[in-house]
Tab-separated table of N, CA and C in Angstrom:
chain	number	residue	atom	x	y	z
E	7	UNK	N	-16.698	-0.800	8.198
E	7	UNK	CA	-16.334	0.456	7.571
E	7	UNK	C	-15.012	0.275	6.815
E	8	UNK	N	-14.990	0.731	5.583
E	8	UNK	CA	-13.793	0.601	4.757
E	8	UNK	C	-12.779	1.684	5.098
E	9	UNK	N	-11.495	1.331	5.185
E	9	UNK	CA	-10.465	2.355	5.400
E	9	UNK	C	-10.428	3.332	4.231
E	10	UNK	N	-10.154	4.564	4.526
E	10	UNK	CA	-10.106	5.598	3.500
E	10	UNK	C	-8.736	5.666	2.849
E	11	UNK	N	-8.697	6.199	1.665
E	11	UNK	CA	-7.462	6.451	0.928
E	11	UNK	C	-7.503	7.912	0.475
E	12	UNK	N	-7.198	8.843	1.380
E	12	UNK	CA	-7.398	10.264	1.091
E	12	UNK	C	-6.526	10.818	-0.029
E	13	UNK	N	-5.465	10.132	-0.390
E	13	UNK	CA	-4.590	10.651	-1.432
E	13	UNK	C	-4.867	10.059	-2.812
E	14	UNK	N	-5.918	9.251	-2.928
E	14	UNK	CA	-6.261	8.650	-4.219
E	14	UNK	C	-6.447	9.720	-5.287
E	15	UNK	N	-5.728	9.551	-6.393
E	15	UNK	CA	-5.828	10.501	-7.496
E	15	UNK	C	-5.018	11.766	-7.313
E	16	UNK	N	-4.439	11.952	-6.121
E	16	UNK	CA	-3.666	13.167	-5.844
E	16	UNK	C	-2.162	12.922	-5.881
E	17	UNK	N	-1.758	11.668	-5.918
E	17	UNK	CA	-0.341	11.305	-6.017
E	17	UNK	C	-0.143	10.564	-7.333
E	18	UNK	N	1.076	10.614	-7.844
E	18	UNK	CA	1.321	10.097	-9.178
E	18	UNK	C	2.486	9.116	-9.200
E	19	UNK	N	2.387	8.157	-10.094
E	19	UNK	CA	3.399	7.129	-10.270
E	19	UNK	C	4.720	7.774	-10.707
E	20	UNK	N	5.815	7.376	-10.066
E	20	UNK	CA	7.120	7.904	-10.427
E	20	UNK	C	7.650	7.371	-11.740
E	21	UNK	N	7.066	6.307	-12.250
E	21	UNK	CA	7.520	5.712	-13.510
E	21	UNK	C	6.777	6.285	-14.711
E	22	UNK	N	5.445	6.273	-14.664
E	22	UNK	CA	4.660	6.691	-15.842
E	22	UNK	C	3.930	8.024	-15.659
E	23	UNK	N	3.829	8.505	-14.418
E	23	UNK	CA	3.168	9.787	-14.186
E	23	UNK	C	1.658	9.720	-14.057
E	24	UNK	N	1.085	8.531	-14.145
E	24	UNK	CA	-0.371	8.378	-14.008
E	24	UNK	C	-0.764	8.440	-12.532
E	25	UNK	N	-2.028	8.777	-12.242
E	25	UNK	CA	-2.480	8.844	-10.845
E	25	UNK	C	-2.384	7.478	-10.149
E	26	UNK	N	-2.195	7.550	-8.844
E	26	UNK	CA	-2.208	6.337	-8.025
E	26	UNK	C	-3.489	6.349	-7.198
E	27	UNK	N	-4.052	5.168	-7.005
E	27	UNK	CA	-5.295	5.043	-6.266
E	27	UNK	C	-5.142	4.015	-5.162
E	28	UNK	N	-5.832	4.265	-4.061
E	28	UNK	CA	-5.750	3.363	-2.927
E	28	UNK	C	-6.747	2.231	-3.013
E	29	UNK	N	-6.328	1.105	-2.492
E	29	UNK	CA	-7.239	-0.018	-2.335
E	29	UNK	C	-6.704	-0.912	-1.233
E	30	UNK	N	-7.564	-1.759	-0.750
E	30	UNK	CA	-7.197	-2.684	0.316
E	30	UNK	C	-6.766	-4.008	-0.303
E	31	UNK	N	-5.700	-4.580	0.240
E	31	UNK	CA	-5.238	-5.879	-0.226
E	31	UNK	C	-5.177	-6.836	0.953
E	32	UNK	N	-5.195	-8.110	0.640
E	32	UNK	CA	-5.122	-9.118	1.681
E	32	UNK	C	-3.950	-10.043	1.373
E	33	UNK	N	-3.119	-10.265	2.382
E	33	UNK	CA	-1.997	-11.190	2.246
E	33	UNK	C	-1.780	-11.877	3.585
E	34	UNK	N	-1.718	-13.175	3.545
E	34	UNK	CA	-1.486	-13.974	4.762
E	34	UNK	C	-2.468	-13.615	5.874
E	35	UNK	N	-3.722	-13.537	5.534
E	35	UNK	CA	-4.818	-13.281	6.476
E	35	UNK	C	-4.787	-11.876	7.086
E	36	UNK	N	-3.992	-10.963	6.523
E	36	UNK	CA	-3.957	-9.578	7.000
E	36	UNK	C	-4.402	-8.652	5.872
E	37	UNK	N	-5.079	-7.596	6.244
E	37	UNK	CA	-5.485	-6.588	5.270
E	37	UNK	C	-4.517	-5.420	5.319
E	38	UNK	N	-4.199	-4.893	4.160
E	38	UNK	CA	-3.286	-3.764	4.040
E	38	UNK	C	-3.915	-2.698	3.159
E	39	UNK	N	-3.641	-1.451	3.514
E	39	UNK	CA	-4.040	-0.330	2.660
E	39	UNK	C	-2.821	0.044	1.826
E	40	UNK	N	-3.008	0.117	0.507
E	40	UNK	CA	-1.911	0.472	-0.389
E	40	UNK	C	-2.410	1.384	-1.490
E	41	UNK	N	-1.472	2.094	-2.090
E	41	UNK	CA	-1.741	2.891	-3.282
E	41	UNK	C	-1.032	2.219	-4.448
E	42	UNK	N	-1.752	2.079	-5.571
E	42	UNK	CA	-1.238	1.409	-6.754
E	42	UNK	C	-1.297	2.336	-7.955
E	43	UNK	N	-0.374	2.134	-8.898
E	43	UNK	CA	-0.376	2.874	-10.155
E	43	UNK	C	-1.631	2.501	-10.953
E	44	UNK	N	-2.397	3.489	-11.368
E	44	UNK	CA	-3.632	3.220	-12.102
E	44	UNK	C	-3.357	2.639	-13.485
E	45	UNK	N	-2.246	3.015	-14.082
E	45	UNK	CA	-1.915	2.493	-15.406
E	45	UNK	C	-1.622	0.992	-15.339
E	46	UNK	N	-0.934	0.568	-14.310
E	46	UNK	CA	-0.663	-0.865	-14.153
E	46	UNK	C	-1.948	-1.617	-13.822
E	47	UNK	N	-2.742	-1.050	-12.950
E	47	UNK	CA	-3.968	-1.728	-12.523
E	47	UNK	C	-4.949	-1.914	-13.679
E	48	UNK	N	-5.013	-0.938	-14.580
E	48	UNK	CA	-5.994	-0.998	-15.663
E	48	UNK	C	-5.516	-1.779	-16.885
E	49	UNK	N	-4.261	-1.551	-17.285
E	49	UNK	CA	-3.839	-2.127	-18.563
E	49	UNK	C	-2.451	-2.758	-18.543
E	50	UNK	N	-1.821	-2.792	-17.399
E	50	UNK	CA	-0.468	-3.350	-17.261
E	50	UNK	C	0.539	-2.604	-18.147
E	51	UNK	N	0.281	-1.295	-18.377
E	51	UNK	CA	1.185	-0.480	-19.189
E	51	UNK	C	2.355	0.083	-18.391
E	52	UNK	N	2.424	-0.214	-17.110
E	52	UNK	CA	3.475	0.312	-16.247
E	52	UNK	C	3.960	-0.822	-15.346
E	53	UNK	N	4.945	-0.523	-14.551
E	53	UNK	CA	5.431	-1.496	-13.566
E	53	UNK	C	4.418	-1.593	-12.428
E	54	UNK	N	4.431	-2.688	-11.687
E	54	UNK	CA	3.472	-2.832	-10.578
E	54	UNK	C	3.883	-1.997	-9.371
E	55	UNK	N	3.897	-0.679	-9.546
E	55	UNK	CA	4.304	0.231	-8.477
E	55	UNK	C	3.214	0.336	-7.417
E	56	UNK	N	3.628	0.173	-6.180
E	56	UNK	CA	2.700	0.275	-5.055
E	56	UNK	C	3.469	0.766	-3.838
E	57	UNK	N	2.756	1.402	-2.923
E	57	UNK	CA	3.350	1.862	-1.674
E	57	UNK	C	2.314	1.691	-0.572
E	58	UNK	N	2.780	1.318	0.608
E	58	UNK	CA	1.868	1.183	1.745
E	58	UNK	C	1.278	2.554	2.069
E	59	UNK	N	0.000	2.584	2.349
E	59	UNK	CA	-0.714	3.838	2.606
E	59	UNK	C	-0.118	4.606	3.776
E	60	UNK	N	0.249	3.910	4.843
E	60	UNK	CA	0.815	4.602	6.008
E	60	UNK	C	2.094	5.347	5.651
E	61	UNK	N	2.942	4.735	4.837
E	61	UNK	CA	4.194	5.381	4.431
E	61	UNK	C	3.922	6.614	3.586
E	62	UNK	N	3.046	6.480	2.606
E	62	UNK	CA	2.750	7.599	1.715
E	62	UNK	C	2.067	8.736	2.457
E	63	UNK	N	1.101	8.411	3.297
E	63	UNK	CA	0.371	9.450	4.020
E	63	UNK	C	1.269	10.159	5.035
E	64	UNK	N	2.178	9.447	5.671
E	64	UNK	CA	3.134	10.075	6.593
E	64	UNK	C	4.059	11.021	5.843
E	65	UNK	N	4.540	10.586	4.683
E	65	UNK	CA	5.414	11.438	3.878
E	65	UNK	C	4.679	12.690	3.409
E	66	UNK	N	3.422	12.536	3.008
E	66	UNK	CA	2.631	13.691	2.560
E	66	UNK	C	2.426	14.686	3.701
E	67	UNK	N	2.148	14.192	4.897
E	67	UNK	CA	1.987	15.087	6.050
E	67	UNK	C	3.283	15.821	6.357
E	68	UNK	N	4.405	15.133	6.267
E	68	UNK	CA	5.699	15.762	6.517
E	68	UNK	C	5.938	16.901	5.531
E	69	UNK	N	5.679	16.638	4.249
E	69	UNK	CA	5.879	17.667	3.216
E	69	UNK	C	4.964	18.861	3.468
E	70	UNK	N	3.698	18.603	3.811
E	70	UNK	CA	2.771	19.702	4.096
E	70	UNK	C	3.226	20.531	5.286
E	71	UNK	N	3.665	19.864	6.338
E	71	UNK	CA	4.149	20.595	7.518
E	71	UNK	C	5.350	21.450	7.170
E	72	UNK	N	6.283	20.890	6.421
E	72	UNK	CA	7.477	21.632	6.026
E	72	UNK	C	7.118	22.854	5.184
E	73	UNK	N	6.122	22.703	4.324
E	73	UNK	CA	5.737	23.791	3.426
E	73	UNK	C	4.885	24.852	4.118
E	74	UNK	N	4.113	24.450	5.126
E	74	UNK	CA	3.111	25.352	5.697
E	74	UNK	C	3.491	25.958	7.042
E	75	UNK	N	4.374	25.342	7.775
E	75	UNK	CA	4.700	25.830	9.119
E	75	UNK	C	5.960	26.675	9.053
E	76	UNK	N	5.851	27.961	9.373
E	76	UNK	CA	7.049	28.811	9.373
E	76	UNK	C	8.067	28.297	10.389
E	77	UNK	N	9.343	28.371	10.026
E	77	UNK	CA	10.409	27.871	10.896
E	77	UNK	C	10.485	28.631	12.219
E	78	UNK	N	10.070	29.894	12.207
E	78	UNK	CA	10.175	30.698	13.427
E	78	UNK	C	8.936	30.611	14.315
E	79	UNK	N	7.945	29.801	13.917
E	79	UNK	CA	6.728	29.643	14.727
E	79	UNK	C	6.494	28.167	14.990
E	80	UNK	N	6.433	27.773	16.239
E	80	UNK	CA	6.170	26.358	16.530
E	80	UNK	C	4.767	25.950	16.083
E	81	UNK	N	4.600	24.661	15.861
E	81	UNK	CA	3.320	24.119	15.381
E	81	UNK	C	2.177	24.432	16.341
E	82	UNK	N	2.443	24.454	17.645
E	82	UNK	CA	1.380	24.761	18.607
E	82	UNK	C	0.843	26.171	18.406
E	83	UNK	N	1.718	27.121	18.094
E	83	UNK	CA	1.275	28.489	17.826
E	83	UNK	C	0.387	28.516	16.597
E	84	UNK	N	0.753	27.758	15.584
E	84	UNK	CA	-0.058	27.694	14.368
E	84	UNK	C	-1.428	27.091	14.662
E	85	UNK	N	-1.480	26.049	15.482
E	85	UNK	CA	-2.763	25.446	15.860
E	85	UNK	C	-3.646	26.458	16.580
E	86	UNK	N	-3.049	27.232	17.479
E	86	UNK	CA	-3.819	28.260	18.206
E	86	UNK	C	-4.368	29.298	17.236
E	87	UNK	N	-3.575	29.685	16.265
E	87	UNK	CA	-4.022	30.661	15.271
E	87	UNK	C	-5.214	30.130	14.490
E	88	UNK	N	-5.135	28.861	14.032
E	88	UNK	CA	-6.251	28.272	13.302
E	88	UNK	C	-7.493	28.157	14.189
E	89	UNK	N	-7.306	27.796	15.453
E	89	UNK	CA	-8.437	27.706	16.381
E	89	UNK	C	-9.115	29.061	16.539
E	90	UNK	N	-8.319	30.130	16.635
E	90	UNK	CA	-8.886	31.468	16.748
E	90	UNK	C	-9.691	31.843	15.499
E	91	UNK	N	-9.176	31.496	14.351
E	91	UNK	CA	-9.874	31.814	13.097
E	91	UNK	C	-11.201	31.064	13.045
E	92	UNK	N	-11.202	29.802	13.423
E	92	UNK	CA	-12.420	28.995	13.404
E	92	UNK	C	-13.446	29.552	14.394
E	93	UNK	N	-12.999	29.946	15.569
E	93	UNK	CA	-13.942	30.506	16.563
E	93	UNK	C	-14.585	31.794	16.066
E	94	UNK	N	-13.826	32.617	15.344
E	94	UNK	CA	-14.352	33.884	14.871
E	94	UNK	C	-15.342	33.707	13.725
E	95	UNK	N	-15.256	32.621	13.016
E	95	UNK	CA	-16.127	32.430	11.839
E	95	UNK	C	-17.261	31.532	12.125
C-alpha cells in the first residue's frame, strides 16, 4: 500500500506559488514521503523546494487546531460535541 499525501495540491511553494505535490523518495535504502514544488518537478522553473511530509502535515494540523478550537474550550469538549453531532445524524 502506498503512503498517502493528503495535502497534495493544497499547499503552495513559498518561492513561486505553484502547488506542491507529494511523492515517495528513496535514499540510502530508506523510503521517505515528501512534498515537492510542481514547477520544479515539471520544468525546473523553480528551486528544488521540498519538505518532509511529516513536518508539513504536523504543521498543517497545528494551524487547523489553532484556527478551529476555541481557546475557552478544551479539545476533548470539541471532540464530544462532534461525536454528538455524528450520533444525531
